[in-house]
PDB file of C-alpha atoms in Angstrom:
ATOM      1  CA  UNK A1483       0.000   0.000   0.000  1.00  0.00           C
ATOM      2  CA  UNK A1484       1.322   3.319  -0.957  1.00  0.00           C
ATOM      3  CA  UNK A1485       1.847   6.009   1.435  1.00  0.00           C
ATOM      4  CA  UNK A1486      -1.126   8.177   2.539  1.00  0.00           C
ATOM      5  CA  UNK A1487      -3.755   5.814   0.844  1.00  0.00           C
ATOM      6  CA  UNK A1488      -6.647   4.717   3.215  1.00  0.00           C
ATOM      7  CA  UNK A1489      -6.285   1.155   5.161  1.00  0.00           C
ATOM      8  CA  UNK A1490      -8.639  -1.372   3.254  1.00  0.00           C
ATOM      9  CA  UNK A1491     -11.663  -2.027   4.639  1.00  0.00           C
ATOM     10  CA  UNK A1492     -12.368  -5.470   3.482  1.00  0.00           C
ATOM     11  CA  UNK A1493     -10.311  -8.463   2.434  1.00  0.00           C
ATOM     12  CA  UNK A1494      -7.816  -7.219  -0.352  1.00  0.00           C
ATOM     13  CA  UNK A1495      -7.401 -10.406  -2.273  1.00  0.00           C
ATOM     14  CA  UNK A1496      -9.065 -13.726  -2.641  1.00  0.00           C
ATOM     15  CA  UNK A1497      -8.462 -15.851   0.137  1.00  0.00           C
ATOM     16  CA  UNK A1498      -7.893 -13.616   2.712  1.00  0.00           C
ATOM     17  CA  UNK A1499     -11.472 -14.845   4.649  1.00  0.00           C
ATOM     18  CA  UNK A1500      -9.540 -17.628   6.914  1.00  0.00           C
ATOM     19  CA  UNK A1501     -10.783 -21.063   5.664  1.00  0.00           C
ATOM     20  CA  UNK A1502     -13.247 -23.306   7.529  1.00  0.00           C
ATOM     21  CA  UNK A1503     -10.951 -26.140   9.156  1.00  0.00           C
ATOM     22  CA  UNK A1504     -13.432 -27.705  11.219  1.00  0.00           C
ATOM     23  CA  UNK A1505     -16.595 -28.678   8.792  1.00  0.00           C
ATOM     24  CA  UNK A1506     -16.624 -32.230   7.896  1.00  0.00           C
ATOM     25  CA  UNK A1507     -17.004 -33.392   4.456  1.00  0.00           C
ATOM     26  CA  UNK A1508     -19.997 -36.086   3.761  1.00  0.00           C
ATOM     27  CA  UNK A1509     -19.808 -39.137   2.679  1.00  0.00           C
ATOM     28  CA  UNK A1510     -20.507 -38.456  -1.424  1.00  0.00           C
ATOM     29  CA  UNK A1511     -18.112 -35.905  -1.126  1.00  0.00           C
ATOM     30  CA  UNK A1512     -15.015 -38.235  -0.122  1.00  0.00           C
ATOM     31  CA  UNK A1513     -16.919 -40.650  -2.624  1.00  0.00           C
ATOM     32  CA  UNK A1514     -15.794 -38.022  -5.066  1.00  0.00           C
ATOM     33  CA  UNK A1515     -12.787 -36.925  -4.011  1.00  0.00           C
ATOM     34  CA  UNK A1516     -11.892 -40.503  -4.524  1.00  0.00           C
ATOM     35  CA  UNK A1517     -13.084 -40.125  -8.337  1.00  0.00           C
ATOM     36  CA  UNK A1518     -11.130 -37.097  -8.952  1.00  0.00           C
ATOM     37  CA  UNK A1519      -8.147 -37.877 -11.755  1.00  0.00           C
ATOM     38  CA  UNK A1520      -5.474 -37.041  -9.743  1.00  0.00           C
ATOM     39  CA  UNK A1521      -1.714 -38.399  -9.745  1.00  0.00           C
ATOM     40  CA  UNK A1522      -0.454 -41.585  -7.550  1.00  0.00           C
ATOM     41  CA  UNK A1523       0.807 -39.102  -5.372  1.00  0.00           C
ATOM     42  CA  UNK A1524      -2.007 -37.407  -4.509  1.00  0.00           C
ATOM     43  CA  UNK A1525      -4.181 -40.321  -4.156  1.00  0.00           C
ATOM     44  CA  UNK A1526      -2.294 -42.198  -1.848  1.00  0.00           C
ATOM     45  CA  UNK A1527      -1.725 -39.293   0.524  1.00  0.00           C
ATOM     46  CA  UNK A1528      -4.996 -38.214   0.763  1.00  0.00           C
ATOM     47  CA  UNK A1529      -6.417 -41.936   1.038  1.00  0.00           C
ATOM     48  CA  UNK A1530      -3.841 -42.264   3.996  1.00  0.00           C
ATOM     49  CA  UNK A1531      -4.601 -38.876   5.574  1.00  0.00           C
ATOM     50  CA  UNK A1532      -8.167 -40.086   5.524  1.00  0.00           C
ATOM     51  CA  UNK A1533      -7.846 -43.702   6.344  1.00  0.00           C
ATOM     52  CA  UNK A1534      -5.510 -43.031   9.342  1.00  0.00           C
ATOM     53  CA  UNK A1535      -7.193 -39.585  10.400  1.00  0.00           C
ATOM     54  CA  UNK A1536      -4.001 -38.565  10.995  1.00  0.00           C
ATOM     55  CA  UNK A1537      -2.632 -34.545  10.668  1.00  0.00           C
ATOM     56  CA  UNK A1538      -0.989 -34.116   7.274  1.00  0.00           C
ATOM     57  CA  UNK A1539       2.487 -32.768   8.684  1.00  0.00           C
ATOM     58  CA  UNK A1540       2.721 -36.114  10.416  1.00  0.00           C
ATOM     59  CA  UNK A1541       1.805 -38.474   6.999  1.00  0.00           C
ATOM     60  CA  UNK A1542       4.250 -35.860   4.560  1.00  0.00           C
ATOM     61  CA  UNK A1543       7.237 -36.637   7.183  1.00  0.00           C
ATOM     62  CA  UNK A1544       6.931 -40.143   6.904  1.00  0.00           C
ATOM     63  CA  UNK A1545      10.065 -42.391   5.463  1.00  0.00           C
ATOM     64  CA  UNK A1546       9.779 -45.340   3.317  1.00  0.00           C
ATOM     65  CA  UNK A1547      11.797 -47.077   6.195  1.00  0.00           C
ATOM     66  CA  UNK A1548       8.857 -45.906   8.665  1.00  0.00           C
ATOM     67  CA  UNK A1549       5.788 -47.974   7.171  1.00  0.00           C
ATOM     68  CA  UNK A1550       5.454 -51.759   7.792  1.00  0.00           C
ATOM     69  CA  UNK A1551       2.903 -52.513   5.012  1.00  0.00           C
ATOM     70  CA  UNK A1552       2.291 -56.077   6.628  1.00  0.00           C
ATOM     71  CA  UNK A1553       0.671 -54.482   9.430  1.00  0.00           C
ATOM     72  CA  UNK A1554      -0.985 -51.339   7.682  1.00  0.00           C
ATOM     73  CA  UNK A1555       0.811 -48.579   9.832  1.00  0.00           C
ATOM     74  CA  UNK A1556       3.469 -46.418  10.152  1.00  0.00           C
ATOM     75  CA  UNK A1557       5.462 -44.909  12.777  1.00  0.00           C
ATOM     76  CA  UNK A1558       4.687 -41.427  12.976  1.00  0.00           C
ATOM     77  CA  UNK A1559       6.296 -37.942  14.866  1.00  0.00           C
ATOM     78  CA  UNK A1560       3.476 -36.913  16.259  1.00  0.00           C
ATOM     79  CA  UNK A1561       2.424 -33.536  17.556  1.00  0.00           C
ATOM     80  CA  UNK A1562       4.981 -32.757  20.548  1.00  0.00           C
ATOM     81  CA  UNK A1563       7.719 -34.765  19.442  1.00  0.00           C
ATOM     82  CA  UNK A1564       5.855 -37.931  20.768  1.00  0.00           C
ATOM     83  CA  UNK A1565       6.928 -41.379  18.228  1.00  0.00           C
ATOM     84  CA  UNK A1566       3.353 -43.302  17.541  1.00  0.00           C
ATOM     85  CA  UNK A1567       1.682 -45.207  14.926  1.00  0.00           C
ATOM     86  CA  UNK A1568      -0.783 -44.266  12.444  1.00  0.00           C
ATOM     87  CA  UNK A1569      -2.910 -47.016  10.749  1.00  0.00           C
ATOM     88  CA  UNK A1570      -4.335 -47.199   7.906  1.00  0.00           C
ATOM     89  CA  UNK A1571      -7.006 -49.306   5.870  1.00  0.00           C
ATOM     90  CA  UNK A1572      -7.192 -51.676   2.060  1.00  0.00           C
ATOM     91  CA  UNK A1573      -7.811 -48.198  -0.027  1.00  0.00           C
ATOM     92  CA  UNK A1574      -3.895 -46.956   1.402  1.00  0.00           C
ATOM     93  CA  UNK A1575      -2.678 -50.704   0.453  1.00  0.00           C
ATOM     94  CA  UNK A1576      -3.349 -51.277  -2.753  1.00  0.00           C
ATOM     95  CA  UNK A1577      -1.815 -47.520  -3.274  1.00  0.00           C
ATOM     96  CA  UNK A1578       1.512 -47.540  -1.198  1.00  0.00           C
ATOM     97  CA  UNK A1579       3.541 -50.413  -3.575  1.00  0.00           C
ATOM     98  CA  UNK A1580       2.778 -48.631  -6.469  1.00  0.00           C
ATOM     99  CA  UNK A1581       4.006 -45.323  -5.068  1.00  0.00           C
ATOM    100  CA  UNK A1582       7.123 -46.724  -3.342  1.00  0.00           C
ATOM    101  CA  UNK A1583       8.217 -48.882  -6.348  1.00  0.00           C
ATOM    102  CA  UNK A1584      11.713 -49.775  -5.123  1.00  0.00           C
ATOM    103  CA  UNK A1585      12.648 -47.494  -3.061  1.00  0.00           C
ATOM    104  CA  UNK A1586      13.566 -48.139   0.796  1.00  0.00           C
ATOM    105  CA  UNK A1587      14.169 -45.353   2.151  1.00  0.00           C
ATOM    106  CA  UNK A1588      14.133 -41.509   2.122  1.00  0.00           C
ATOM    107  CA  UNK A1589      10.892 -39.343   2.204  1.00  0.00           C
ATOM    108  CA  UNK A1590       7.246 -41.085   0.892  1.00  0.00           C
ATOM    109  CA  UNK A1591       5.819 -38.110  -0.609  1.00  0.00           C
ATOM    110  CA  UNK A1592       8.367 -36.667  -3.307  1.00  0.00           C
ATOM    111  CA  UNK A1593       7.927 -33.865  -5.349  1.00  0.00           C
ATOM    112  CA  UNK A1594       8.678 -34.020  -9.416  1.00  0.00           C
ATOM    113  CA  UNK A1595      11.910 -32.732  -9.726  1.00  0.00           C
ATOM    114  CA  UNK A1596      15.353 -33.064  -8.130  1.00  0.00           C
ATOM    115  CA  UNK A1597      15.646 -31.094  -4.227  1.00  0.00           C
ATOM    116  CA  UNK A1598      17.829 -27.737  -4.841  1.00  0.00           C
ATOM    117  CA  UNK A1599      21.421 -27.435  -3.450  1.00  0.00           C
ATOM    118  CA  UNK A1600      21.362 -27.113   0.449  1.00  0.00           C
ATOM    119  CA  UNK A1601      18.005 -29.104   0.716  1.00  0.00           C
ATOM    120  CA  UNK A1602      18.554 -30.932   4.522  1.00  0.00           C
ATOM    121  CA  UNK A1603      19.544 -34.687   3.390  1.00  0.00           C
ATOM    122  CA  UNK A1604      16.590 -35.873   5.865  1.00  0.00           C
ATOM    123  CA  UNK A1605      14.109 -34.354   3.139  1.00  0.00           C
ATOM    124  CA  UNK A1606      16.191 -35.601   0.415  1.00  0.00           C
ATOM    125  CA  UNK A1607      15.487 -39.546  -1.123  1.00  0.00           C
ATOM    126  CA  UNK A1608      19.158 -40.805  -1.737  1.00  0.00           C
ATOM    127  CA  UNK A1609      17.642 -42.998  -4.736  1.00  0.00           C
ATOM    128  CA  UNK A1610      16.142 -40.378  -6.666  1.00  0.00           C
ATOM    129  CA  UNK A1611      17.784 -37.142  -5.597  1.00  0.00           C
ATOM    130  CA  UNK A1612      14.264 -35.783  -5.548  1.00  0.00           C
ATOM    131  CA  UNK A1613      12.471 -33.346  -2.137  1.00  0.00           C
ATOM    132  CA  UNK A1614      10.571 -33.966  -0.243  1.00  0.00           C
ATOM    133  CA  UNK A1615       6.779 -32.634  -0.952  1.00  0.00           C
ATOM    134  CA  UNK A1616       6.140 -29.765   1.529  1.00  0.00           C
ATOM    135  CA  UNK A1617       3.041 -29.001   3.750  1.00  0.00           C
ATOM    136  CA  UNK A1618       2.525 -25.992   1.330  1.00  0.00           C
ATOM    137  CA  UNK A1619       2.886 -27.781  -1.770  1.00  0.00           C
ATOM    138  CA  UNK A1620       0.398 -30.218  -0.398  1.00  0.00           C
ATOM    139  CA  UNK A1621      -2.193 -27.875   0.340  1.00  0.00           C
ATOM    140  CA  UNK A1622      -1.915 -26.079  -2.513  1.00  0.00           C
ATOM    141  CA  UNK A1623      -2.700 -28.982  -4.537  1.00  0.00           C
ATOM    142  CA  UNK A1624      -5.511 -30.343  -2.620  1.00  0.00           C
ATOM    143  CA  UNK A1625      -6.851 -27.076  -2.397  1.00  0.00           C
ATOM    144  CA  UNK A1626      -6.738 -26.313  -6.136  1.00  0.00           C
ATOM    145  CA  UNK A1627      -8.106 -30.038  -7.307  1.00  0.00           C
ATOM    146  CA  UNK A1628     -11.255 -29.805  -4.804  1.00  0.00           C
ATOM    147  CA  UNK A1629     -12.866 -26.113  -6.088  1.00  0.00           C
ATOM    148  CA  UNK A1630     -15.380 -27.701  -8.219  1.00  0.00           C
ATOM    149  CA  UNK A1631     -15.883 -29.913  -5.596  1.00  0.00           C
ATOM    150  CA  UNK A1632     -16.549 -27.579  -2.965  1.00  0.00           C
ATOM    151  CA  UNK A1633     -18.476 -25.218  -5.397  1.00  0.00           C
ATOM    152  CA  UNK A1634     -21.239 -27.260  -6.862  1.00  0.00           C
ATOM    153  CA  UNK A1635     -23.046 -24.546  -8.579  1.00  0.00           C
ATOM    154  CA  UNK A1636     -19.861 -23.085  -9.817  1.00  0.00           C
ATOM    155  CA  UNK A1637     -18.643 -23.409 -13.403  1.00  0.00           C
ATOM    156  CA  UNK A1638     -15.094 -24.721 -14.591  1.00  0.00           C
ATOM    157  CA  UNK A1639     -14.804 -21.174 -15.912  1.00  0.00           C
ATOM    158  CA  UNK A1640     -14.948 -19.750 -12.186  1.00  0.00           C
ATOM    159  CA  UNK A1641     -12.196 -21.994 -10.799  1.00  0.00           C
ATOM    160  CA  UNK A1642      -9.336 -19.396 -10.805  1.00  0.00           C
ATOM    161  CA  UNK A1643     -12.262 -17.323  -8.046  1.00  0.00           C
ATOM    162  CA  UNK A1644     -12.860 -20.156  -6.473  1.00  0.00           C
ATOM    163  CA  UNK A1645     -11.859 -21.700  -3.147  1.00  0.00           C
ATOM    164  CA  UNK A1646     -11.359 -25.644  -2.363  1.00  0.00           C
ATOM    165  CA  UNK A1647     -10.970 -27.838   0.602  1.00  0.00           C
ATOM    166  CA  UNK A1648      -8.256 -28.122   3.476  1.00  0.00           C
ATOM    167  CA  UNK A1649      -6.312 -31.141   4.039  1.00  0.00           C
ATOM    168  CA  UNK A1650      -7.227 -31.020   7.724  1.00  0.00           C
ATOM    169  CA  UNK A1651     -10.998 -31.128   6.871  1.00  0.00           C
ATOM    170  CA  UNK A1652      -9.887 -34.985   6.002  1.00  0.00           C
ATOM    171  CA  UNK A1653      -9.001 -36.262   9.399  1.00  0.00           C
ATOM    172  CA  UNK A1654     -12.084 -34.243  10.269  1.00  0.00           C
ATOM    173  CA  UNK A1655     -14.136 -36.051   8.168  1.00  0.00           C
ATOM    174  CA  UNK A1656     -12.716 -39.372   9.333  1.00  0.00           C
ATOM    175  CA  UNK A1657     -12.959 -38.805  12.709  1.00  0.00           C
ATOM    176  CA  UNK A1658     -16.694 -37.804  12.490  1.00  0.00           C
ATOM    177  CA  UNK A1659     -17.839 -40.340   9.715  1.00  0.00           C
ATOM    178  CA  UNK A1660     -16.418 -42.619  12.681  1.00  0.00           C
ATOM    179  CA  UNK A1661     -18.178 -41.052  15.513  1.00  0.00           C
ATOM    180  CA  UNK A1662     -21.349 -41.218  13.366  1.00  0.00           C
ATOM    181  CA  UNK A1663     -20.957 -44.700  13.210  1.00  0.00           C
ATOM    182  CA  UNK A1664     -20.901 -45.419  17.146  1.00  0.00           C
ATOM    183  CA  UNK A1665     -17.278 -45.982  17.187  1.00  0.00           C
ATOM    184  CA  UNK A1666     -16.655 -45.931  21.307  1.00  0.00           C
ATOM    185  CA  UNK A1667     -15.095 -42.944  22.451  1.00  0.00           C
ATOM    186  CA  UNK A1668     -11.918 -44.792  24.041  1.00  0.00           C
ATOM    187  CA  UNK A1669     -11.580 -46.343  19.709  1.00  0.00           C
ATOM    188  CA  UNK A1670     -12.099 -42.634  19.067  1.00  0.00           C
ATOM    189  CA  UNK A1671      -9.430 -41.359  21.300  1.00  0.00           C
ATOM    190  CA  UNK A1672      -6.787 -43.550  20.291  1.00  0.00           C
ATOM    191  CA  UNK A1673      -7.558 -42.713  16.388  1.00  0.00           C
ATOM    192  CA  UNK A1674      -7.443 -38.964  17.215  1.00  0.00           C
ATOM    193  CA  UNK A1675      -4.607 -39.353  19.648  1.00  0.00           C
ATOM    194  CA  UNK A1676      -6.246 -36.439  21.646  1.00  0.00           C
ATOM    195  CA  UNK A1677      -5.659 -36.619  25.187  1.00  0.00           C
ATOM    196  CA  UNK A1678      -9.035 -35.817  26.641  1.00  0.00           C
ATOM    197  CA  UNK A1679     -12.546 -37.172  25.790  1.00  0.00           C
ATOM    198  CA  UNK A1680     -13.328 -33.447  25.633  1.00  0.00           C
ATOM    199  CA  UNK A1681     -11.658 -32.648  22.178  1.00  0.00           C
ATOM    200  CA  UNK A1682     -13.848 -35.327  20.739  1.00  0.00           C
ATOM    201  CA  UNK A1683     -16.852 -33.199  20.607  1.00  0.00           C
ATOM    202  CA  UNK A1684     -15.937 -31.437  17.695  1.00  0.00           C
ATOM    203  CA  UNK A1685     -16.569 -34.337  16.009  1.00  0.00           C
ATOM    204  CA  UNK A1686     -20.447 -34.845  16.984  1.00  0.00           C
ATOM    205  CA  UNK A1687     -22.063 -33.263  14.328  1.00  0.00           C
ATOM    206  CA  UNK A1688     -25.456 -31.213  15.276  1.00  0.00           C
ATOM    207  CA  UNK A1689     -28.959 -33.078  13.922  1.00  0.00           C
ATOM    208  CA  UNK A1690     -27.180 -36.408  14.056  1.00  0.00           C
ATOM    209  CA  UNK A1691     -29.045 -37.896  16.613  1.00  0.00           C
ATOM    210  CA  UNK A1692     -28.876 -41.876  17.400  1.00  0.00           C
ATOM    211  CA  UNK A1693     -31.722 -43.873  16.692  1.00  0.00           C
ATOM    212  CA  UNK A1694     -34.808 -44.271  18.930  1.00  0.00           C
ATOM    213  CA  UNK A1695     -34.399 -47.516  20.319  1.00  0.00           C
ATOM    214  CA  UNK A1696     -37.067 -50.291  19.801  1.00  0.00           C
ATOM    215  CA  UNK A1697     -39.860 -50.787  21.802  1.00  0.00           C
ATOM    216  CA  UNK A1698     -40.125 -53.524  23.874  1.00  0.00           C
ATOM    217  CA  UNK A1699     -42.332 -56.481  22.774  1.00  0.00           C
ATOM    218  CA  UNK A1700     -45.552 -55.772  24.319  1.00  0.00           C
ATOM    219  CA  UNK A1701     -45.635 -52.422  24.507  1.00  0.00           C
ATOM    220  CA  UNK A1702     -48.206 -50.518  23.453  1.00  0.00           C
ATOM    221  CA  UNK A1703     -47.322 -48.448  19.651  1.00  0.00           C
ATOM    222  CA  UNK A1704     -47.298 -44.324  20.167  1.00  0.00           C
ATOM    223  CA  UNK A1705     -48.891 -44.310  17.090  1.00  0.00           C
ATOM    224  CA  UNK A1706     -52.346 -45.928  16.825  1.00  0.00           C
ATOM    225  CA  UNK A1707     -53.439 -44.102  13.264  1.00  0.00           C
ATOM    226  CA  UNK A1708     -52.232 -46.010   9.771  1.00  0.00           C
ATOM    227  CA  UNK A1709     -49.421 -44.500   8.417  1.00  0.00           C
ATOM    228  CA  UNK A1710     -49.916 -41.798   5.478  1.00  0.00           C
ATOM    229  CA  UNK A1711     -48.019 -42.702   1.850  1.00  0.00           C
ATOM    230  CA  UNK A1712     -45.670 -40.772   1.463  1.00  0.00           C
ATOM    231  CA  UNK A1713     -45.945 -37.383  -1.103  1.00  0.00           C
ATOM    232  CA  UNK A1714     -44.354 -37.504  -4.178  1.00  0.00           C
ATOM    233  CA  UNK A1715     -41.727 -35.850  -4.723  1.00  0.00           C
ATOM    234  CA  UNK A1716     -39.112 -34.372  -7.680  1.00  0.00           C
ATOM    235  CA  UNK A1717     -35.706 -36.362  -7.808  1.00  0.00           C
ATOM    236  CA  UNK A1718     -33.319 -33.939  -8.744  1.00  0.00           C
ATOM    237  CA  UNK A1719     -30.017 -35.127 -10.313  1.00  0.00           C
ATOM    238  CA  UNK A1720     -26.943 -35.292  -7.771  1.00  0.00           C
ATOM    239  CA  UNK A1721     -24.023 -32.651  -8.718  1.00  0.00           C
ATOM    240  CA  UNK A1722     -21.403 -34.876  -7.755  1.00  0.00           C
ATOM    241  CA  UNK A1723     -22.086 -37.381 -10.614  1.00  0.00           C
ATOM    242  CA  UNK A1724     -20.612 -34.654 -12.890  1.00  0.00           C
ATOM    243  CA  UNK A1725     -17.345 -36.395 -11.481  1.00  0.00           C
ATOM    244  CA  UNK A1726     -17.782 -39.712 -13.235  1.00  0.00           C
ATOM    245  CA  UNK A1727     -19.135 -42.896 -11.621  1.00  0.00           C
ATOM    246  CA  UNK A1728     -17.536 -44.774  -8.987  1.00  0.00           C
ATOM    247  CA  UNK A1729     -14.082 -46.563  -9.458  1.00  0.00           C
TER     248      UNK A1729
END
């Protein structure tokens, strides 16, 4: 800003409203994330960011030499300087060998070209000479490839105004979509690795109440009238399906 013009009163550029990091995605939405044409790369982290509900600083430092593919998990420097595991599920599998190819050691996620002089040789794979892929890189990428996504209405002519998805929104997700599914909140805690049963609420999404239970046999029925048909009503066509059909 030049001196003597006024301070700006709203946000100067795209982007600078801070993003939503705490929404979940639902379930057709990861559906078609998953259906998005995207490089092995890019699958396989997100599928293990989601999988493992781990934070994405923790998956992009992983080593070759940390995962034990037998087991589905990797060992992990977790938030604090604390060594755990992170697990993942058959979707991260049938990705990692594919990925890895022969390499056995040096950084998982690698970036396209060769690291620049005085890259630290911890974030440097000594078979390939290549980086490795940074936090920002990372989240530039997912953020760019999920704008249509996150903008249903939106045409592919907008996407340059448009604004995608964090890759913290995925352990979000995971974490809910688990909670959703009566996962036990000790299960829960040791997915998260949160210390206290507390920072699980954030997970428990508002309107998504548990079932009522049955009644028991004998009892008599709250509701003696005949139940009404249901109204007709207009189907409308799902805006994800633009995305192609499932894999």
């Amino acid at each position: 800003m030049l001196a003597g013009e006024p301070a700006p009163t709203g946000p100067a550029r795209r982007g600078a409203t801070p993003p939503d990091r705490t929404k979940a995605l639902a379930q057709n939405q990861i559906a078609a994330l998953w259906r998005l044409d995207v490089a092995l790369r890019e699958k396989t982290q997100w599928k293990m960011l989601y999988e493992s509900a781990a934070r994405a600083d923790e998956v992009l430092c992983l080593n070759v030499e940390d995962l034990y593919p037998q087991d589905k998990r990797g060992k992990i420097t977790a938030k604090g300087g604390a060594t755990e595991w992170i697990h993942w599920q058959s979707g991260t599998v049938q990705l990692l060998p594919r990925l890895i190819g022969r390499r056995t050691r040096g950084p998982l996620f690698l970036t396209d070209r060769r690291a620049p002089a005085g890259t630290p040789a911890l974030d440097v794979c000594p078979e390939t000479g290549r980086a490795r892929l940074s936090h920002r890189r990372a989240e530039e990428i997912f953020e760019e490839s999920t704008r249509l996504l996150a903008n249903l209405l939106a045409s592919p002519e907008d996407i340059e105004d448009l604004d995608g998805w964090t890759l913290h929104r995925l352990r979000h997700s995971a974490l809910t979509h688990d909670a959703e599914d009566g996962t036990s909140p000790p299960m829960l805690l040791a997915r998260s690795r949160h210390a206290s049963v507390r920072s699980l609420e954030r997970y428990a999404r508002p309107g998504c109440a548990p079932p009522a239970p049955s009644p028991a046999p004998g009892a008599p029925h709250l509701h003696s009238r005949p139940a009404r048909a249901a109204p007709l009503v207009q189907v409308r066509p799902n805006p994800l399906s633009r995305f192609g059909p499932p894999p």
